[in-house]
mmCIF file with all atom_site columns, C-alpha atoms in Angstrom:
data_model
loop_
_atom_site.group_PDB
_atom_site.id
_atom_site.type_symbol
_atom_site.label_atom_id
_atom_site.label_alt_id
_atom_site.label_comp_id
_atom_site.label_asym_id
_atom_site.label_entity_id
_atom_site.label_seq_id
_atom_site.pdbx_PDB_ins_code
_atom_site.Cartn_x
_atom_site.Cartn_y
_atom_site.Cartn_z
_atom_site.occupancy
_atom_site.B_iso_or_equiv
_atom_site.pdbx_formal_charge
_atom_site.auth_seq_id
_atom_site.auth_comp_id
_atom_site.auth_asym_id
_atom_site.auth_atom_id
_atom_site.pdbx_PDB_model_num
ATOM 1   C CA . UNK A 1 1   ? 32.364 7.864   36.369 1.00 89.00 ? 393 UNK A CA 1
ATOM 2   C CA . UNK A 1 2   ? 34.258 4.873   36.461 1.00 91.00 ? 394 UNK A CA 1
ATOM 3   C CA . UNK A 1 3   ? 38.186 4.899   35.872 1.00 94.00 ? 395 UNK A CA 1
ATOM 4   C CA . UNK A 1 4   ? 39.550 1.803   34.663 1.00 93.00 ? 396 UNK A CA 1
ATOM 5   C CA . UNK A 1 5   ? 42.945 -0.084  33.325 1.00 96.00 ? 397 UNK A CA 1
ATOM 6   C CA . UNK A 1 6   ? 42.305 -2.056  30.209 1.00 94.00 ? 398 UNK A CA 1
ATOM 7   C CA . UNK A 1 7   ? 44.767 -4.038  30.069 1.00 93.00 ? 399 UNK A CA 1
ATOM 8   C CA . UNK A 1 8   ? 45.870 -6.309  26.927 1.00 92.00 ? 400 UNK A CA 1
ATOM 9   C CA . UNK A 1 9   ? 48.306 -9.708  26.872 1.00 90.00 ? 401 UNK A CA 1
ATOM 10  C CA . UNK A 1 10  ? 49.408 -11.781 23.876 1.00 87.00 ? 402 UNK A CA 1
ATOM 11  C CA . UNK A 1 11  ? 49.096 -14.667 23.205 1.00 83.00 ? 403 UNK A CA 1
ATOM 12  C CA . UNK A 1 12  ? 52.336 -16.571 23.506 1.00 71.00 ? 404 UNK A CA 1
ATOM 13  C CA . UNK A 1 13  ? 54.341 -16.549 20.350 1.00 72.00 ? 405 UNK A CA 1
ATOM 14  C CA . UNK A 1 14  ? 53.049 -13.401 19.106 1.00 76.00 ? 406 UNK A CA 1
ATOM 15  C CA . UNK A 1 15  ? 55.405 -10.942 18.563 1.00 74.00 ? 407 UNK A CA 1
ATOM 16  C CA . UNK A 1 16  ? 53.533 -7.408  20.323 1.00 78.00 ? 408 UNK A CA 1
ATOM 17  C CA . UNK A 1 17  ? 54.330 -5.767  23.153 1.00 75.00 ? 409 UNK A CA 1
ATOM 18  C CA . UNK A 1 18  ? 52.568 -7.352  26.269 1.00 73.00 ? 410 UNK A CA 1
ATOM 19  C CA . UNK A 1 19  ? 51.308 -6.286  28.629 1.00 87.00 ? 411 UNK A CA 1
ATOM 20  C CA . UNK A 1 20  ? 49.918 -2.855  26.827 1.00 91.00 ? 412 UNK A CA 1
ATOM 21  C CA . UNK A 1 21  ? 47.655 -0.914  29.483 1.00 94.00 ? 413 UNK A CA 1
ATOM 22  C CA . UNK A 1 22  ? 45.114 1.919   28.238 1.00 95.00 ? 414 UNK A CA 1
ATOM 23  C CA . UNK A 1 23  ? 42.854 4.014   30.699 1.00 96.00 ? 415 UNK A CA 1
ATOM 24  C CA . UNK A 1 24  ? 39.365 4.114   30.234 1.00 94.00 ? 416 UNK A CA 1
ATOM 25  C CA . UNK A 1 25  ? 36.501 6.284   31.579 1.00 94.00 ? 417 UNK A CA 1
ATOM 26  C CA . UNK A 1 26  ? 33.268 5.378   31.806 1.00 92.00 ? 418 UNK A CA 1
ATOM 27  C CA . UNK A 1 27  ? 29.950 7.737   33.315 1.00 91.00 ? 419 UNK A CA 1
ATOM 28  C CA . UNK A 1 28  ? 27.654 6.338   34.821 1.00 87.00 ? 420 UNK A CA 1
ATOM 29  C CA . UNK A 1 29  ? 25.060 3.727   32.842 1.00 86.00 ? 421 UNK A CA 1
ATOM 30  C CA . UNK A 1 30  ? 27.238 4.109   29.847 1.00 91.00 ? 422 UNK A CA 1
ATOM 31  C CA . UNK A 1 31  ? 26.937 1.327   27.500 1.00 89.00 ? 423 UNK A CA 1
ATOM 32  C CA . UNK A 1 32  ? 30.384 1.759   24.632 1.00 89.00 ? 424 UNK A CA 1
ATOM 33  C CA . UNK A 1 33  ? 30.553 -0.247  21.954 1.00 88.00 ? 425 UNK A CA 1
ATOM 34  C CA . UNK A 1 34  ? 34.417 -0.724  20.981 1.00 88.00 ? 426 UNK A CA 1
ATOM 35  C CA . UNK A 1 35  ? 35.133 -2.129  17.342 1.00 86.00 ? 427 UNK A CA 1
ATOM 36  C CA . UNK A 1 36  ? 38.044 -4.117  16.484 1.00 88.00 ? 428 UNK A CA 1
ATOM 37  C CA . UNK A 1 37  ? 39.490 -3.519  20.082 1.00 90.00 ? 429 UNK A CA 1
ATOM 38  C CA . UNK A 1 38  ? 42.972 -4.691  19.544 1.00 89.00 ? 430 UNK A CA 1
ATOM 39  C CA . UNK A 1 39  ? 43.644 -2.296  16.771 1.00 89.00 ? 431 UNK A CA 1
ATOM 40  C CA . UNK A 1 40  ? 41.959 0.657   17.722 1.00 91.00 ? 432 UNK A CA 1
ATOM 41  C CA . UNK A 1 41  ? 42.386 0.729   21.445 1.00 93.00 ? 433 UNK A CA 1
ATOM 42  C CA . UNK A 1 42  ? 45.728 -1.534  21.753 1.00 92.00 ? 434 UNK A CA 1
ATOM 43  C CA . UNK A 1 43  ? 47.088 -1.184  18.399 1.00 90.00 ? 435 UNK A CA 1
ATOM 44  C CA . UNK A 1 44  ? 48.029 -4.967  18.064 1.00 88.00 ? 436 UNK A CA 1
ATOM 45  C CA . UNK A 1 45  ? 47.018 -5.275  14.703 1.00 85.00 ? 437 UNK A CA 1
ATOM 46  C CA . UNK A 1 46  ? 46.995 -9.223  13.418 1.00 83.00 ? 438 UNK A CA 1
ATOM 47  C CA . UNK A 1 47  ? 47.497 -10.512 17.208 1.00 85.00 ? 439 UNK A CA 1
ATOM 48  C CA . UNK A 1 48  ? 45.492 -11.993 19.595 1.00 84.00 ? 440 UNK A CA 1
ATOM 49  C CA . UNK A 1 49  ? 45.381 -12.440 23.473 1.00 86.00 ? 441 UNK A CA 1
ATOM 50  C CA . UNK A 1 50  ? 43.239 -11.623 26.394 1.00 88.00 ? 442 UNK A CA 1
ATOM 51  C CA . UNK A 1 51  ? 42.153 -8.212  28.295 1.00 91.00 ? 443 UNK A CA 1
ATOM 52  C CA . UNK A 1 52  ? 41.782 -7.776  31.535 1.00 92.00 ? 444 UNK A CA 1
ATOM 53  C CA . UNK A 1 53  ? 40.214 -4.310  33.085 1.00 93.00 ? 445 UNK A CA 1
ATOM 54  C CA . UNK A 1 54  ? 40.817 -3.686  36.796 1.00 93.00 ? 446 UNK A CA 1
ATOM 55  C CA . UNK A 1 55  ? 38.815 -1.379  38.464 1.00 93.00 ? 447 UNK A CA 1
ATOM 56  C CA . UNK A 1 56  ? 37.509 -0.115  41.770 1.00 92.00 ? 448 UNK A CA 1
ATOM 57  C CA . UNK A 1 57  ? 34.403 -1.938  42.448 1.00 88.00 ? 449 UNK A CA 1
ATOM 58  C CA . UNK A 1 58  ? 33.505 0.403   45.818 1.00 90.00 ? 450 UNK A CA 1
ATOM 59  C CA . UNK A 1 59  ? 32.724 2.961   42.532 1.00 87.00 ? 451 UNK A CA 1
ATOM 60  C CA . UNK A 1 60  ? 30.137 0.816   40.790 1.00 84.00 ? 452 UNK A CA 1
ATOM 61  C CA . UNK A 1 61  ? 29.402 -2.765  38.861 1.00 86.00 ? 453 UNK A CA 1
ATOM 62  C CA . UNK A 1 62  ? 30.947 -3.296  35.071 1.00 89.00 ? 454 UNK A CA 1
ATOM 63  C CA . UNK A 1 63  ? 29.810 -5.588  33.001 1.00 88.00 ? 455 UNK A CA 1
ATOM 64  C CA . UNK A 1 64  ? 32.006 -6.786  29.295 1.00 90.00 ? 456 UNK A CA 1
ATOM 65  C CA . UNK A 1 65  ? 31.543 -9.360  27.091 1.00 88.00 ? 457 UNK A CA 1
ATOM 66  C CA . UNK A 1 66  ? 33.424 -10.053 23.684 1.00 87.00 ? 458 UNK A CA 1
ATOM 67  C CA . UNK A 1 67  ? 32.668 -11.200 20.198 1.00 82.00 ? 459 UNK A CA 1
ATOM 68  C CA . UNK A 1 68  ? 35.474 -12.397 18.022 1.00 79.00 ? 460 UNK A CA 1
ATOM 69  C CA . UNK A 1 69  ? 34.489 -13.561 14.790 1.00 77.00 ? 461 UNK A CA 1
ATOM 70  C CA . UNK A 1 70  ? 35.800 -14.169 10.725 1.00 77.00 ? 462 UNK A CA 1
ATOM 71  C CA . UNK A 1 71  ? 35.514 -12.583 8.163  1.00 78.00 ? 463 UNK A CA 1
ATOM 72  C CA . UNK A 1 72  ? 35.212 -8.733  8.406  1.00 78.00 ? 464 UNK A CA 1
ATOM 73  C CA . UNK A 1 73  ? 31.728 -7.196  8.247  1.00 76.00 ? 465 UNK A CA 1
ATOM 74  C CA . UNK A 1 74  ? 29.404 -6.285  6.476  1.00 82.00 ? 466 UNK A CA 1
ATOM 75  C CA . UNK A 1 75  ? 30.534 -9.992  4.977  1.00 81.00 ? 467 UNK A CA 1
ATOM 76  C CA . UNK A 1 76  ? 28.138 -12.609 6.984  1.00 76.00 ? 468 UNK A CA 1
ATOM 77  C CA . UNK A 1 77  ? 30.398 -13.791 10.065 1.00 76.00 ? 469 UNK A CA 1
ATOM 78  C CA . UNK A 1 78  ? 31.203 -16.882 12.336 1.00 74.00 ? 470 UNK A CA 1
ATOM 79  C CA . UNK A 1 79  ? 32.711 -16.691 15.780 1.00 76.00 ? 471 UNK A CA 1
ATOM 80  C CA . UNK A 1 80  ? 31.558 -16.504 19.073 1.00 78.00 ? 472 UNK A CA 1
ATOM 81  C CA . UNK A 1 81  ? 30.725 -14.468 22.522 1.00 80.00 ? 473 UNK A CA 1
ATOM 82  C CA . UNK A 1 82  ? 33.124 -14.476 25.401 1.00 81.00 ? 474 UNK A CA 1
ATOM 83  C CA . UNK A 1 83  ? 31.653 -12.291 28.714 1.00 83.00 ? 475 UNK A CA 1
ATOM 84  C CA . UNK A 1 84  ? 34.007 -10.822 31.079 1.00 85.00 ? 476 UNK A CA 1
ATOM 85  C CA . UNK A 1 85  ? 34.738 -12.753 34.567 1.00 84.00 ? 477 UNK A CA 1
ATOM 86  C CA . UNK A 1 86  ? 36.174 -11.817 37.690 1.00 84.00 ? 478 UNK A CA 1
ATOM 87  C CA . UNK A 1 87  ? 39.134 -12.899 38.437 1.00 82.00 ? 479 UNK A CA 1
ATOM 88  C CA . UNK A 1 88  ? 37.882 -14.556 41.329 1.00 82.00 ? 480 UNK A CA 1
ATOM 89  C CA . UNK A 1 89  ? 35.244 -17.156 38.928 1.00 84.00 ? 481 UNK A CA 1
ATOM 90  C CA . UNK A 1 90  ? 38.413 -18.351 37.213 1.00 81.00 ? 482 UNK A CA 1
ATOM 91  C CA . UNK A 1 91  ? 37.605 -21.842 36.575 1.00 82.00 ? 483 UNK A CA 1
ATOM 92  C CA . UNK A 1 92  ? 39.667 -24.882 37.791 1.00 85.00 ? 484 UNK A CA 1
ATOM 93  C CA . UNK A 1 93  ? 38.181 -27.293 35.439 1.00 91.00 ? 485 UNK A CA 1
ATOM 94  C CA . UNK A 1 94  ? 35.396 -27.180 32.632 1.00 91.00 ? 486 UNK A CA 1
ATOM 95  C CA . UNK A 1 95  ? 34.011 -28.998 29.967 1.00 91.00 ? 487 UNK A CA 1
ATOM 96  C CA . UNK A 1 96  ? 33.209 -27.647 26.470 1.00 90.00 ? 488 UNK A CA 1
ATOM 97  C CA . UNK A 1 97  ? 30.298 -29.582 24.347 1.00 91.00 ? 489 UNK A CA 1
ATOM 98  C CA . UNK A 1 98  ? 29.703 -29.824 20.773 1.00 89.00 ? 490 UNK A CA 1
ATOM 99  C CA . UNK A 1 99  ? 33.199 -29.942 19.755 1.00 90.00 ? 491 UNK A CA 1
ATOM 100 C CA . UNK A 1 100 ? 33.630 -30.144 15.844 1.00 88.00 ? 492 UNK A CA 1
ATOM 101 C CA . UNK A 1 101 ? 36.671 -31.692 13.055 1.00 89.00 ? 493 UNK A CA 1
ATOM 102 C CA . UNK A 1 102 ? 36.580 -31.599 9.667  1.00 87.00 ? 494 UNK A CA 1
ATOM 103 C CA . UNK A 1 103 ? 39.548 -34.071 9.934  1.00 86.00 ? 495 UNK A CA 1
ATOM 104 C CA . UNK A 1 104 ? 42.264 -31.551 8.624  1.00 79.00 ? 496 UNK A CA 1
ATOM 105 C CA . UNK A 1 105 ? 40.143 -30.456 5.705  1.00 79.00 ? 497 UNK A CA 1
ATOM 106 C CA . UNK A 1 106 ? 40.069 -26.582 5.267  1.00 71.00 ? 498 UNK A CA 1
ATOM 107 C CA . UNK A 1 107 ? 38.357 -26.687 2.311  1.00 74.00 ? 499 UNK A CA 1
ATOM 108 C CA . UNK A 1 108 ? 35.662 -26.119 4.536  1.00 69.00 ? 500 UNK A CA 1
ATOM 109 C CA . UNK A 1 109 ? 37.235 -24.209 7.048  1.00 60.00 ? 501 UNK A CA 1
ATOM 110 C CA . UNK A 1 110 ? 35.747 -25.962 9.869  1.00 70.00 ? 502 UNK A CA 1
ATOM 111 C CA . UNK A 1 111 ? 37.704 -26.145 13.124 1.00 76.00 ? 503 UNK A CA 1
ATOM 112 C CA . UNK A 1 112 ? 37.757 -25.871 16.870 1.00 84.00 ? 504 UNK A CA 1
ATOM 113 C CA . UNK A 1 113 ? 40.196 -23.874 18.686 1.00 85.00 ? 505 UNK A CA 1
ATOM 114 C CA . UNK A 1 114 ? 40.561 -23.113 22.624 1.00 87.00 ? 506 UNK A CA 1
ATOM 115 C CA . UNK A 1 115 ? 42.638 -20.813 24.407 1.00 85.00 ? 507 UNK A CA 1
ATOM 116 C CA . UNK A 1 116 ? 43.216 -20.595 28.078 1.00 88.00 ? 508 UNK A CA 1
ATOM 117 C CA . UNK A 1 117 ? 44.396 -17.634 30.230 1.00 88.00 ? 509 UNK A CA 1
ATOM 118 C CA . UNK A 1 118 ? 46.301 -17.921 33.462 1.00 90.00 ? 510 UNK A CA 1
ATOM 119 C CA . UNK A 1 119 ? 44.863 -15.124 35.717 1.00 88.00 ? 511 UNK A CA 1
ATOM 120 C CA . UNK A 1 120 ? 47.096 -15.644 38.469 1.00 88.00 ? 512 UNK A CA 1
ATOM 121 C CA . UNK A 1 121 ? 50.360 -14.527 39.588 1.00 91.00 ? 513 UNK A CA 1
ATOM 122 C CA . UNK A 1 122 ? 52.318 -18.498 39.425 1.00 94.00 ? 514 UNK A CA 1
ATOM 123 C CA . UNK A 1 123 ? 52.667 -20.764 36.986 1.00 95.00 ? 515 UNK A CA 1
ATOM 124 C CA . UNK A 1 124 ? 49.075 -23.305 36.643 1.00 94.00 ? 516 UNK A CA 1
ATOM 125 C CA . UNK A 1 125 ? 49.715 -26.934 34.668 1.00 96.00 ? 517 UNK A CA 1
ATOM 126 C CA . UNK A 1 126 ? 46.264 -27.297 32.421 1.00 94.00 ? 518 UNK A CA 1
ATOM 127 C CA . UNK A 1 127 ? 45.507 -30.874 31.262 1.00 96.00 ? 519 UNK A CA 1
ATOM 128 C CA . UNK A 1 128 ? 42.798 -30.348 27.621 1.00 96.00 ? 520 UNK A CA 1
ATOM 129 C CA . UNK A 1 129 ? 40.975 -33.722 27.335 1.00 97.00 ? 521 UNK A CA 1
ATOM 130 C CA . UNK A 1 130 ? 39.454 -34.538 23.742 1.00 96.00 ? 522 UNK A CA 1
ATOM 131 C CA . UNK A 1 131 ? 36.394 -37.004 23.535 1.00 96.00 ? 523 UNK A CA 1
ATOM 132 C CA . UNK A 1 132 ? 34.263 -38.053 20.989 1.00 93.00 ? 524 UNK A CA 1
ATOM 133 C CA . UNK A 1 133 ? 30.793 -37.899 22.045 1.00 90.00 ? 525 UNK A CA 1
ATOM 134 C CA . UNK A 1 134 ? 30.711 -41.888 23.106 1.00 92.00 ? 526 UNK A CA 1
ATOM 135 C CA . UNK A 1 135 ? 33.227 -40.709 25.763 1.00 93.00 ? 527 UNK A CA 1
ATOM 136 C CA . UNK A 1 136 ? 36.086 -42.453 24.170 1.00 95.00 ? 528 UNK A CA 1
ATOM 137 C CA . UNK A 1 137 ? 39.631 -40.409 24.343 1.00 97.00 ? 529 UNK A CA 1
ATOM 138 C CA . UNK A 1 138 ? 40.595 -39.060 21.208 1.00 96.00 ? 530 UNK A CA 1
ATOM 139 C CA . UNK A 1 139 ? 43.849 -37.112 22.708 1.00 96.00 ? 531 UNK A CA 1
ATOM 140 C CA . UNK A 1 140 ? 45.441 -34.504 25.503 1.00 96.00 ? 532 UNK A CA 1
ATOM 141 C CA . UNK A 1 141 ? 47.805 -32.259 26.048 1.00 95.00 ? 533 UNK A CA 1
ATOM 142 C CA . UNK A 1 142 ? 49.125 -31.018 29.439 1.00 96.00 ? 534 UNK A CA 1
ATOM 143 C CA . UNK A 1 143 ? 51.046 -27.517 29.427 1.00 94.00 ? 535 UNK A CA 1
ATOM 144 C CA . UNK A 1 144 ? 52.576 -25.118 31.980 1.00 95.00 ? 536 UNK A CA 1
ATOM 145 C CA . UNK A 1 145 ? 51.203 -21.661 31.804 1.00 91.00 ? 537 UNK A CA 1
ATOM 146 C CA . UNK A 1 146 ? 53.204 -18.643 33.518 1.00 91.00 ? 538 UNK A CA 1
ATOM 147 C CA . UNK A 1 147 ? 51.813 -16.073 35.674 1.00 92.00 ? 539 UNK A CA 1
ATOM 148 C CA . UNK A 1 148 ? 48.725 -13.694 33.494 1.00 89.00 ? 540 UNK A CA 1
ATOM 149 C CA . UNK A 1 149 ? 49.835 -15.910 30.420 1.00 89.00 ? 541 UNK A CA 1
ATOM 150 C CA . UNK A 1 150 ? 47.296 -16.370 27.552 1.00 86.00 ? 542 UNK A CA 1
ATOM 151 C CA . UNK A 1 151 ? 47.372 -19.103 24.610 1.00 87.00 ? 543 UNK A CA 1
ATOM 152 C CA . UNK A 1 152 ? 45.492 -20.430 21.907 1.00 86.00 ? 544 UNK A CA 1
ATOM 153 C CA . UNK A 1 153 ? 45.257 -23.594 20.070 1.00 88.00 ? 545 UNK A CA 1
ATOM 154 C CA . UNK A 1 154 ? 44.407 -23.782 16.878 1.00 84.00 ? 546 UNK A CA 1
ATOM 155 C CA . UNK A 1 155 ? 42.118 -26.771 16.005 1.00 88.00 ? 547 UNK A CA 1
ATOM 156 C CA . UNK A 1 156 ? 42.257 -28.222 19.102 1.00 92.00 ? 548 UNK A CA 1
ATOM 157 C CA . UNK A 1 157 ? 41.974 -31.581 17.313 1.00 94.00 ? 549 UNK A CA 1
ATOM 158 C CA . UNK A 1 158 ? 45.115 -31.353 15.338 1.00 93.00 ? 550 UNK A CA 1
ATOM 159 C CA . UNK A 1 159 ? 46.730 -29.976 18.721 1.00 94.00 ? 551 UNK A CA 1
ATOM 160 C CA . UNK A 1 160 ? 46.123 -33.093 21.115 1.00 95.00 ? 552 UNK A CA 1
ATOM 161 C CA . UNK A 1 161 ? 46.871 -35.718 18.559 1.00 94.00 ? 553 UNK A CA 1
ATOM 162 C CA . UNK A 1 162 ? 43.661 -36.343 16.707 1.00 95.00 ? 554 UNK A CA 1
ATOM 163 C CA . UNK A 1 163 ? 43.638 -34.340 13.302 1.00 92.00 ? 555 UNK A CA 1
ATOM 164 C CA . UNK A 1 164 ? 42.035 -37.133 10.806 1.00 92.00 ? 556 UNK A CA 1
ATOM 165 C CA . UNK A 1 165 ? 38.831 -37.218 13.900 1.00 92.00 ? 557 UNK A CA 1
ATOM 166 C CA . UNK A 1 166 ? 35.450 -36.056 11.579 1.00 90.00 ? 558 UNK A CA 1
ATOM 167 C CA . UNK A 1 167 ? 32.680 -34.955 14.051 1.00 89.00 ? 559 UNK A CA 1
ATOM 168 C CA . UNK A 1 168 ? 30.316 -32.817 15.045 1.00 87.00 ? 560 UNK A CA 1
ATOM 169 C CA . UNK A 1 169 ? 29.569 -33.877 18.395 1.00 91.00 ? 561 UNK A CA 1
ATOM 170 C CA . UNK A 1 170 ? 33.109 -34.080 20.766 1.00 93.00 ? 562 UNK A CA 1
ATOM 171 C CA . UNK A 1 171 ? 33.802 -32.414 24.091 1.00 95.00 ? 563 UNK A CA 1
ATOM 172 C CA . UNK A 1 172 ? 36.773 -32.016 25.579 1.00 95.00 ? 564 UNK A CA 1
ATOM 173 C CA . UNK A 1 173 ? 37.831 -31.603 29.240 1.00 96.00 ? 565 UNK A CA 1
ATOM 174 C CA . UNK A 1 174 ? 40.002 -28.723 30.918 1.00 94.00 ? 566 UNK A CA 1
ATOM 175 C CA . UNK A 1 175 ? 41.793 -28.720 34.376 1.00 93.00 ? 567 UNK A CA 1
#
């Protein structure tokens, strides 16, 4: 078996208790399936935030991956896949492609958000760079993160300064 921490952080802003730290066994080969992880193994109903699960790798390899996504099933759903790294992959820069606005309108609920987590134990400054897809700057932000802090933006357009943008084909720049 494998005997692990999995352990759950906030987002900043959110009001839940953070850092909330649940053991979990696995045997060996199992595969688990956990619904809805934040409620039913955190109980953080309505938050968001990152998980992190420490283990001893002399026992054996893990491998996670997450799928966040809107609305609740059996409805059809949008969202996307996020697989587990170690902490030592932690990326000091990256790019993200196919970046898309709707220019502020949410009557069709189209937007692009990006969160970042700070792995490490000091503070990190992160620079997001917004392009449209000709390369031109459409806006930044630079923020301090603390030590293992995670946070979100929503509609990263709106967020570094360029919420009237339509597009379907930005990328934007983190490091």
């Amino acid at each position: 078996p494998l005997n692990l921490i999995a352990r759950y952080r906030c987002f900043s802003g959110i009001n839940c208790a953070s850092p909330v730290e649940r053991p979990v066994t696995l045997g060996a080969r199992q595969a688990v399936l956990q619904n809805d992880v934040v409620r039913t193994l955190f109980d953080a109903v309505g938050t968001a935030g990152t998980i992190e699960l420490s283990y001893d790798p002399a026992l054996g390899d893990l491998s996670a991956t997450s799928r966040t996504y809107t609305p609740s099933l059996p409805a059809p759903t949008y969202g996307t896949g996020v697989p587990a790294l170690r902490e030592a992959d932690a990326q000091l820069s990256a790019f993200f492609l196919g970046l898309a606005s709707d220019g502020g309108n949410r009557s069709s609920g189209f937007r692009s958000n990006a969160g970042v987590y700070n792995p490490s134990d000091g503070s990190v400054e992160v620079t997001l760079k917004l392009y449209d897809g000709n390369g031109t700057l459409l806006g930044s932000v630079t923020r301090t993160w603390a030590a293992k802090e995670a946070f979100q933006y929503n509609d990263v357009f709106i967020a570094l300064g360029a919420g009237t943008t339509v597009t379907r084909n930005a990328f934007m720049e983190v490091s």
